mmCIF file of C-alpha atoms and ligand atoms in Angstrom:
data_model
loop_
_atom_site.group_PDB
_atom_site.id
_atom_site.type_symbol
_atom_site.label_atom_id
_atom_site.label_comp_id
_atom_site.label_asym_id
_atom_site.label_seq_id
_atom_site.Cartn_x
_atom_site.Cartn_y
_atom_site.Cartn_z
ATOM 1 C CA MET A 1 39.993 204.571 -12.379
ATOM 2 C CA SER A 2 39.310 200.866 -14.307
ATOM 3 C CA ALA A 3 35.952 199.982 -15.211
ATOM 4 C CA PRO A 4 34.613 196.762 -14.041
ATOM 5 C CA PRO A 5 34.207 193.794 -16.188
ATOM 6 C CA ASP A 6 31.766 193.591 -18.767
ATOM 7 C CA LEU A 7 28.824 191.148 -17.684
ATOM 8 C CA LEU A 8 28.102 189.769 -21.306
ATOM 9 C CA GLU A 9 31.444 188.351 -21.290
ATOM 10 C CA HIS A 10 30.872 186.694 -17.553
ATOM 11 C CA LEU A 11 27.278 185.537 -18.119
ATOM 12 C CA ASP A 12 28.748 182.207 -15.546
ATOM 13 C CA ALA A 13 28.485 184.769 -12.688
ATOM 14 C CA VAL A 14 25.008 185.609 -13.472
ATOM 15 C CA ARG A 15 24.126 181.550 -14.162
ATOM 16 C CA ARG A 16 25.862 181.016 -10.313
ATOM 17 C CA LEU A 17 23.728 183.828 -8.996
ATOM 18 C CA ALA A 18 20.147 182.786 -10.655
ATOM 19 C CA GLY A 19 20.778 179.155 -8.932
ATOM 20 C CA HIS A 20 19.985 180.763 -5.582
ATOM 21 C CA ARG A 21 16.265 181.207 -5.407
ATOM 22 C CA PRO A 22 14.125 182.852 -5.133
ATOM 23 C CA LEU A 23 15.869 185.653 -6.983
ATOM 24 C CA GLY A 24 15.167 189.224 -6.740
ATOM 25 C CA LEU A 25 15.537 191.476 -10.132
ATOM 26 C CA PHE A 26 16.143 195.007 -9.652
ATOM 27 C CA VAL A 27 16.025 197.442 -12.784
ATOM 28 C CA ASP A 28 16.094 201.186 -12.831
ATOM 29 C CA ILE A 29 14.189 202.523 -16.073
ATOM 30 C CA ASP A 30 15.644 205.491 -17.614
ATOM 31 C CA GLY A 31 19.147 204.999 -19.038
ATOM 32 C CA THR A 32 18.672 201.424 -17.784
ATOM 33 C CA ILE A 33 16.187 199.683 -19.420
ATOM 34 C CA ALA A 34 15.280 202.982 -21.805
ATOM 35 C CA PRO A 35 17.222 204.764 -23.466
ATOM 36 C CA ILE A 36 17.899 208.548 -21.939
ATOM 37 C CA ALA A 37 15.229 210.537 -23.873
ATOM 38 C CA PRO A 38 15.006 214.256 -24.502
ATOM 39 C CA THR A 39 12.250 214.374 -22.224
ATOM 40 C CA PRO A 40 10.381 211.662 -19.630
ATOM 41 C CA GLU A 41 7.659 211.675 -22.061
ATOM 42 C CA GLN A 42 9.645 210.045 -24.792
ATOM 43 C CA ALA A 43 11.400 207.541 -23.105
ATOM 44 C CA THR A 44 10.542 204.156 -24.329
ATOM 45 C CA VAL A 45 11.367 200.369 -23.239
ATOM 46 C CA SER A 46 11.572 197.951 -25.945
ATOM 47 C CA PRO A 47 9.336 194.941 -26.639
ATOM 48 C CA ALA A 48 11.966 192.400 -26.357
ATOM 49 C CA ILE A 49 12.999 194.129 -22.878
ATOM 50 C CA GLN A 50 8.867 194.196 -21.663
ATOM 51 C CA ARG A 51 8.642 190.275 -22.907
ATOM 52 C CA SER A 52 11.928 189.190 -20.899
ATOM 53 C CA LEU A 53 10.314 191.347 -17.695
ATOM 54 C CA ALA A 54 6.876 189.409 -17.763
ATOM 55 C CA ALA A 55 8.723 185.907 -18.534
ATOM 56 C CA LEU A 56 11.075 186.698 -15.606
ATOM 57 C CA SER A 57 8.196 187.745 -13.163
ATOM 58 C CA ARG A 58 7.342 183.966 -13.410
ATOM 59 C CA ASP A 59 10.549 182.518 -11.646
ATOM 60 C CA ALA A 60 11.302 185.911 -9.925
ATOM 61 C CA THR A 61 10.589 188.795 -7.810
ATOM 62 C CA VAL A 62 11.073 191.504 -10.809
ATOM 63 C CA VAL A 63 10.887 195.449 -9.777
ATOM 64 C CA ALA A 64 11.437 198.192 -11.776
ATOM 65 C CA LEU A 65 13.347 200.629 -8.837
ATOM 66 C CA THR A 66 13.256 204.370 -10.399
ATOM 67 C CA GLY A 67 12.871 207.901 -9.424
ATOM 68 C CA ARG A 68 9.799 208.161 -11.546
ATOM 69 C CA ASP A 69 6.538 207.956 -9.816
ATOM 70 C CA THR A 70 4.779 204.806 -10.173
ATOM 71 C CA ALA A 71 2.180 205.881 -12.768
ATOM 72 C CA SER A 72 4.824 206.972 -15.241
ATOM 73 C CA ALA A 73 6.908 204.139 -14.462
ATOM 74 C CA ARG A 74 4.141 201.807 -15.088
ATOM 75 C CA ARG A 75 3.408 203.451 -18.204
ATOM 76 C CA VAL A 76 6.928 203.373 -19.673
ATOM 77 C CA VAL A 77 7.653 200.453 -18.514
ATOM 78 C CA GLY A 78 4.102 198.791 -19.875
ATOM 79 C CA VAL A 79 4.637 195.203 -18.119
ATOM 80 C CA ALA A 80 1.750 194.485 -15.849
ATOM 81 C CA GLU A 81 3.410 191.375 -13.997
ATOM 82 C CA ILE A 82 6.001 193.169 -12.434
ATOM 83 C CA ALA A 83 6.118 195.197 -9.154
ATOM 84 C CA TYR A 84 7.247 199.096 -9.235
ATOM 85 C CA ALA A 85 8.923 200.731 -6.547
ATOM 86 C CA GLY A 86 8.669 204.526 -7.550
ATOM 87 C CA ASN A 87 10.055 207.910 -6.316
ATOM 88 C CA HIS A 88 13.661 206.140 -5.216
ATOM 89 C CA GLY A 89 11.259 203.700 -3.124
ATOM 90 C CA MET A 90 8.856 205.984 -1.546
ATOM 91 C CA GLU A 91 6.120 204.783 -3.494
ATOM 92 C CA TRP A 92 5.027 201.086 -4.602
ATOM 93 C CA TRP A 93 2.437 199.202 -7.224
ATOM 94 C CA GLU A 94 2.465 195.670 -6.319
ATOM 95 C CA ASP A 95 -0.100 192.774 -6.662
ATOM 96 C CA GLY A 96 -2.434 195.379 -8.034
ATOM 97 C CA ALA A 97 -2.394 197.867 -5.439
ATOM 98 C CA ALA A 98 -0.635 201.386 -5.120
ATOM 99 C CA THR A 99 0.832 202.382 -1.769
ATOM 100 C CA LEU A 100 2.539 205.516 -0.072
ATOM 101 C CA GLU A 101 5.544 204.950 2.535
ATOM 102 C CA PRO A 102 3.649 206.854 5.356
ATOM 103 C CA LEU A 103 7.051 208.607 6.690
ATOM 104 C CA VAL A 104 6.331 210.710 3.378
ATOM 105 C CA GLN A 105 3.185 211.979 3.307
ATOM 106 C CA PRO A 106 3.648 214.715 5.553
ATOM 107 C CA TYR A 107 5.887 216.249 2.938
ATOM 108 C CA ILE A 108 3.814 216.093 -0.368
ATOM 109 C CA GLU A 109 2.191 219.390 -0.019
ATOM 110 C CA ARG A 110 5.107 221.242 0.791
ATOM 111 C CA ILE A 111 6.866 219.921 -2.357
ATOM 112 C CA HIS A 112 3.912 220.844 -4.211
ATOM 113 C CA ARG A 113 4.294 224.391 -3.036
ATOM 114 C CA LEU A 114 7.515 224.632 -4.274
ATOM 115 C CA ALA A 115 7.159 223.176 -7.530
ATOM 116 C CA VAL A 116 4.475 226.354 -7.809
ATOM 117 C CA HIS A 117 6.974 228.583 -7.183
ATOM 118 C CA LEU A 118 9.655 227.283 -9.552
ATOM 119 C CA GLY A 119 7.045 227.037 -11.925
ATOM 120 C CA ALA A 120 6.131 230.855 -11.462
ATOM 121 C CA ALA A 121 10.177 231.454 -11.687
ATOM 122 C CA LEU A 122 10.100 229.593 -14.987
ATOM 123 C CA ALA A 123 7.360 231.837 -16.077
ATOM 124 C CA ASP A 124 9.384 235.241 -15.195
ATOM 125 C CA GLU A 125 12.531 234.015 -16.790
ATOM 126 C CA PRO A 126 11.368 232.832 -20.091
ATOM 127 C CA GLY A 127 14.730 233.467 -21.693
ATOM 128 C CA VAL A 128 17.236 232.174 -18.768
ATOM 129 C CA LEU A 129 15.120 229.067 -17.669
ATOM 130 C CA ALA A 130 13.701 227.553 -21.433
ATOM 131 C CA GLY A 131 14.037 224.129 -21.977
ATOM 132 C CA VAL A 132 13.418 223.213 -18.068
ATOM 133 C CA LEU A 133 10.834 220.751 -17.112
ATOM 134 C CA LEU A 134 9.639 220.357 -13.597
ATOM 135 C CA GLU A 135 8.375 217.161 -12.698
ATOM 136 C CA ASP A 136 5.775 217.385 -9.568
ATOM 137 C CA LYS A 137 6.401 213.553 -8.600
ATOM 138 C CA GLY A 138 4.085 213.824 -5.255
ATOM 139 C CA PRO A 139 6.755 212.867 -2.656
ATOM 140 C CA SER A 140 9.608 214.645 -4.789
ATOM 141 C CA LEU A 141 10.427 216.925 -7.137
ATOM 142 C CA ALA A 142 12.380 216.860 -10.388
ATOM 143 C CA ILE A 143 13.679 219.786 -12.154
ATOM 144 C CA HIS A 144 15.202 218.290 -15.774
ATOM 145 C CA TYR A 145 17.477 220.926 -17.687
ATOM 146 C CA ARG A 146 18.669 218.668 -20.428
ATOM 147 C CA LEU A 147 16.729 220.632 -23.369
ATOM 148 C CA ALA A 148 18.315 223.996 -21.868
ATOM 149 C CA ALA A 149 20.774 225.819 -24.288
ATOM 150 C CA ASP A 150 22.884 226.630 -21.771
ATOM 151 C CA PRO A 151 22.955 223.465 -19.112
ATOM 152 C CA ALA A 152 25.374 224.790 -17.044
ATOM 153 C CA ALA A 153 23.768 228.012 -16.387
ATOM 154 C CA VAL A 154 20.374 227.012 -16.002
ATOM 155 C CA ARG A 155 21.617 224.435 -13.300
ATOM 156 C CA GLU A 156 23.608 227.527 -10.918
ATOM 157 C CA ARG A 157 20.076 229.375 -11.707
ATOM 158 C CA ILE A 158 17.882 226.528 -10.469
ATOM 159 C CA LEU A 159 20.372 225.869 -7.582
ATOM 160 C CA ALA A 160 20.157 230.076 -6.619
ATOM 161 C CA LEU A 161 16.218 229.373 -7.029
ATOM 162 C CA LEU A 162 16.542 226.521 -4.691
ATOM 163 C CA ALA A 163 18.545 228.221 -2.186
ATOM 164 C CA GLY A 164 16.570 231.247 -2.016
ATOM 165 C CA PRO A 165 13.205 232.542 -0.319
ATOM 166 C CA GLY A 166 10.319 229.816 -0.845
ATOM 167 C CA GLY A 167 12.882 227.458 -2.585
ATOM 168 C CA ALA A 168 13.947 223.802 -0.950
ATOM 169 C CA GLY A 169 14.535 225.011 2.477
ATOM 170 C CA GLY A 170 16.991 222.815 3.578
ATOM 171 C CA PHE A 171 14.917 219.302 2.088
ATOM 172 C CA PRO A 172 17.898 217.124 0.640
ATOM 173 C CA LEU A 173 18.770 217.926 -3.397
ATOM 174 C CA ARG A 174 20.276 215.133 -5.451
ATOM 175 C CA GLU A 175 21.605 215.563 -8.510
ATOM 176 C CA GLY A 176 21.545 213.153 -11.620
ATOM 177 C CA LYS A 177 21.824 213.367 -15.342
ATOM 178 C CA MET A 178 20.767 216.824 -16.477
ATOM 179 C CA LEU A 179 18.422 216.726 -13.294
ATOM 180 C CA ILE A 180 18.157 218.084 -9.767
ATOM 181 C CA GLU A 181 15.906 216.659 -7.452
ATOM 182 C CA VAL A 182 14.351 217.709 -4.055
ATOM 183 C CA LEU A 183 13.742 215.096 -1.762
ATOM 184 C CA PRO A 184 11.837 214.673 1.590
ATOM 185 C CA PRO A 185 14.055 214.108 4.570
ATOM 186 C CA VAL A 186 13.383 210.743 5.396
ATOM 187 C CA ALA A 187 15.653 207.905 5.040
ATOM 188 C CA LEU A 188 14.034 206.263 2.161
ATOM 189 C CA ASN A 189 16.036 205.583 -1.350
ATOM 190 C CA LYS A 190 16.665 202.623 -3.406
ATOM 191 C CA GLY A 191 18.746 200.516 -1.095
ATOM 192 C CA THR A 192 15.847 200.616 1.487
ATOM 193 C CA ALA A 193 13.329 199.790 -1.147
ATOM 194 C CA ILE A 194 15.673 196.627 -1.755
ATOM 195 C CA ALA A 195 16.217 195.893 2.030
ATOM 196 C CA ARG A 196 12.460 196.096 2.307
ATOM 197 C CA THR A 197 11.979 193.381 -0.429
ATOM 198 C CA VAL A 198 14.539 190.906 0.379
ATOM 199 C CA GLU A 199 12.965 190.877 3.889
ATOM 200 C CA ARG A 200 9.160 190.673 2.270
ATOM 201 C CA ARG A 201 10.009 188.167 -0.062
ATOM 202 C CA ALA A 202 12.974 185.884 1.367
ATOM 203 C CA LEU A 203 14.992 186.671 -1.471
ATOM 204 C CA ALA A 204 18.299 184.201 -1.351
ATOM 205 C CA SER A 205 19.765 186.572 -4.368
ATOM 206 C CA VAL A 206 19.649 189.691 -6.036
ATOM 207 C CA LEU A 207 20.753 191.207 -9.180
ATOM 208 C CA VAL A 208 20.743 194.928 -9.763
ATOM 209 C CA LEU A 209 21.270 197.190 -12.458
ATOM 210 C CA GLY A 210 21.377 200.715 -12.510
ATOM 211 C CA ASP A 211 23.105 203.966 -14.479
ATOM 212 C CA ASP A 212 23.064 207.250 -12.094
ATOM 213 C CA THR A 213 23.646 208.539 -8.798
ATOM 214 C CA THR A 214 20.595 207.228 -6.591
ATOM 215 C CA ASP A 215 21.542 203.682 -8.215
ATOM 216 C CA VAL A 216 24.524 204.027 -5.974
ATOM 217 C CA ASP A 217 22.450 203.427 -2.941
ATOM 218 C CA ALA A 218 21.139 200.347 -4.125
ATOM 219 C CA PHE A 219 24.425 198.913 -5.230
ATOM 220 C CA GLU A 220 25.497 199.942 -1.564
ATOM 221 C CA ALA A 221 22.505 198.633 0.136
ATOM 222 C CA VAL A 222 23.244 194.748 -1.677
ATOM 223 C CA ARG A 223 27.114 195.064 -1.274
ATOM 224 C CA GLU A 224 26.151 194.862 2.747
ATOM 225 C CA LEU A 225 23.918 192.558 2.590
ATOM 226 C CA ARG A 226 25.997 190.095 0.858
ATOM 227 C CA ALA A 227 29.160 191.140 3.148
ATOM 228 C CA ARG A 228 26.638 190.206 6.179
ATOM 229 C CA GLY A 229 26.123 186.824 4.132
ATOM 230 C CA ALA A 230 22.386 187.192 3.793
ATOM 231 C CA LEU A 231 22.524 186.744 0.270
ATOM 232 C CA GLU A 232 24.260 186.311 -2.986
ATOM 233 C CA ALA A 233 24.158 190.014 -5.010
ATOM 234 C CA LEU A 234 25.439 191.619 -8.381
ATOM 235 C CA ALA A 235 25.391 195.061 -9.101
ATOM 236 C CA VAL A 236 25.590 195.683 -12.571
ATOM 237 C CA ALA A 237 26.188 199.507 -13.579
ATOM 238 C CA VAL A 238 25.185 200.416 -17.039
ATOM 239 C CA SER A 239 27.597 203.140 -18.614
ATOM 240 C CA SER A 240 28.204 203.892 -21.915
ATOM 241 C CA GLY A 241 31.110 206.254 -20.657
ATOM 242 C CA ASP A 242 29.180 208.828 -18.500
ATOM 243 C CA ALA A 243 28.432 207.070 -15.424
ATOM 244 C CA PRO A 244 28.885 208.632 -12.183
ATOM 245 C CA GLU A 245 32.598 207.607 -10.668
ATOM 246 C CA ALA A 246 30.568 206.404 -7.393
ATOM 247 C CA LEU A 247 28.636 203.906 -9.319
ATOM 248 C CA LEU A 248 31.318 202.389 -11.072
ATOM 249 C CA ALA A 249 33.055 201.978 -8.001
ATOM 250 C CA ALA A 250 30.227 200.423 -6.441
ATOM 251 C CA ALA A 251 29.403 197.913 -9.081
ATOM 252 C CA ASP A 252 30.717 194.360 -9.659
ATOM 253 C CA TYR A 253 30.253 194.487 -13.656
ATOM 254 C CA ARG A 254 28.832 196.617 -16.051
ATOM 255 C CA LEU A 255 27.208 196.787 -19.425
ATOM 256 C CA ALA A 256 27.337 198.864 -22.109
ATOM 257 C CA ASP A 257 23.993 200.502 -22.596
ATOM 258 C CA PRO A 258 19.946 199.460 -22.570
ATOM 259 C CA ALA A 259 20.687 197.494 -25.950
ATOM 260 C CA ALA A 260 23.195 195.387 -23.688
ATOM 261 C CA VAL A 261 20.553 194.992 -20.858
ATOM 262 C CA GLU A 262 18.098 193.765 -23.297
ATOM 263 C CA THR A 263 20.771 190.915 -24.429
ATOM 264 C CA LEU A 264 21.052 190.150 -20.748
ATOM 265 C CA LEU A 265 17.461 190.156 -19.770
ATOM 266 C CA THR A 266 16.651 187.891 -22.643
ATOM 267 C CA TRP A 267 19.419 185.461 -22.245
ATOM 268 C CA LEU A 268 18.330 185.303 -18.121
ATOM 269 C CA ALA A 269 14.916 184.748 -19.036
ATOM 270 C CA GLY A 270 15.419 181.831 -21.252
ATOM 271 C CA GLU A 271 17.928 180.659 -18.333
ATOM 272 C CA MET A 272 15.431 180.944 -15.715
ATOM 273 C CA ALA A 273 12.825 179.067 -17.612
ATOM 274 C CA GLY A 274 14.833 176.242 -19.010
ATOM 275 C CA GLY A 275 17.841 176.112 -16.289
ATOM 276 C CA THR A 276 17.693 173.656 -13.349
ATOM 277 C CA PRO A 277 17.799 175.518 -9.575
ATOM 278 C CA SER A 278 21.386 174.450 -7.982
HETATM 279 MG MG1 MG B 301 18.517 205.672 -14.461
#
């Protein structure tokens, strides 16, 4: 499959998009504005991206749209001026207030029990499951195995535990880069998060950037809104060669890595501040 064109060679497309205001900018965090790190705690966002996001928030609705919980997202991104949609849009931090989508509330205790159960399995099988990190994010659970010596074997073992007694019990599983997530059985995702923001902020255009499987929901949502004539939109896959096929297939353009995202956001902040809306 051919990769979508490089957005840095087609900045006119972004200029045209930004002429339709209000603009919404939705950025995933890990792998998009922050290089993938060995552990979630080690991820960082560059000062240039922080400055650009803060500047863009004066002229656009800026949302960090992530699988992280909002507390972790705010700590890593470190920009107070923007909004945060955590847990794939199940949790929000905007205008100084944290909110949880009511639909997910009934599942938090169950997810926590699963985290405790898997934590016990990690303690019981320290040789097999060494390097596995559990992240209890409230309404969802992330199991990271990037640091495992044999990631493929560890992935199989985790999937077996999730399928067994005390496991995920039919809750939806989703896999990302060196990551398995257990999600509550609700129809909320990055796509519904964008649709909610488009409606609440009456957005005329949307630019969305992401690098992994959960971003496909976001890309498909904006394509649908665009197809209905509801707004102008561009979906951008951040890919240094390891992006999921489905993400590339749903993207209009690509950027090579978070450094290319930094270049785009720096340019766009200048464009939005100095340009004249059409
Ligand atoms: Mg990501």
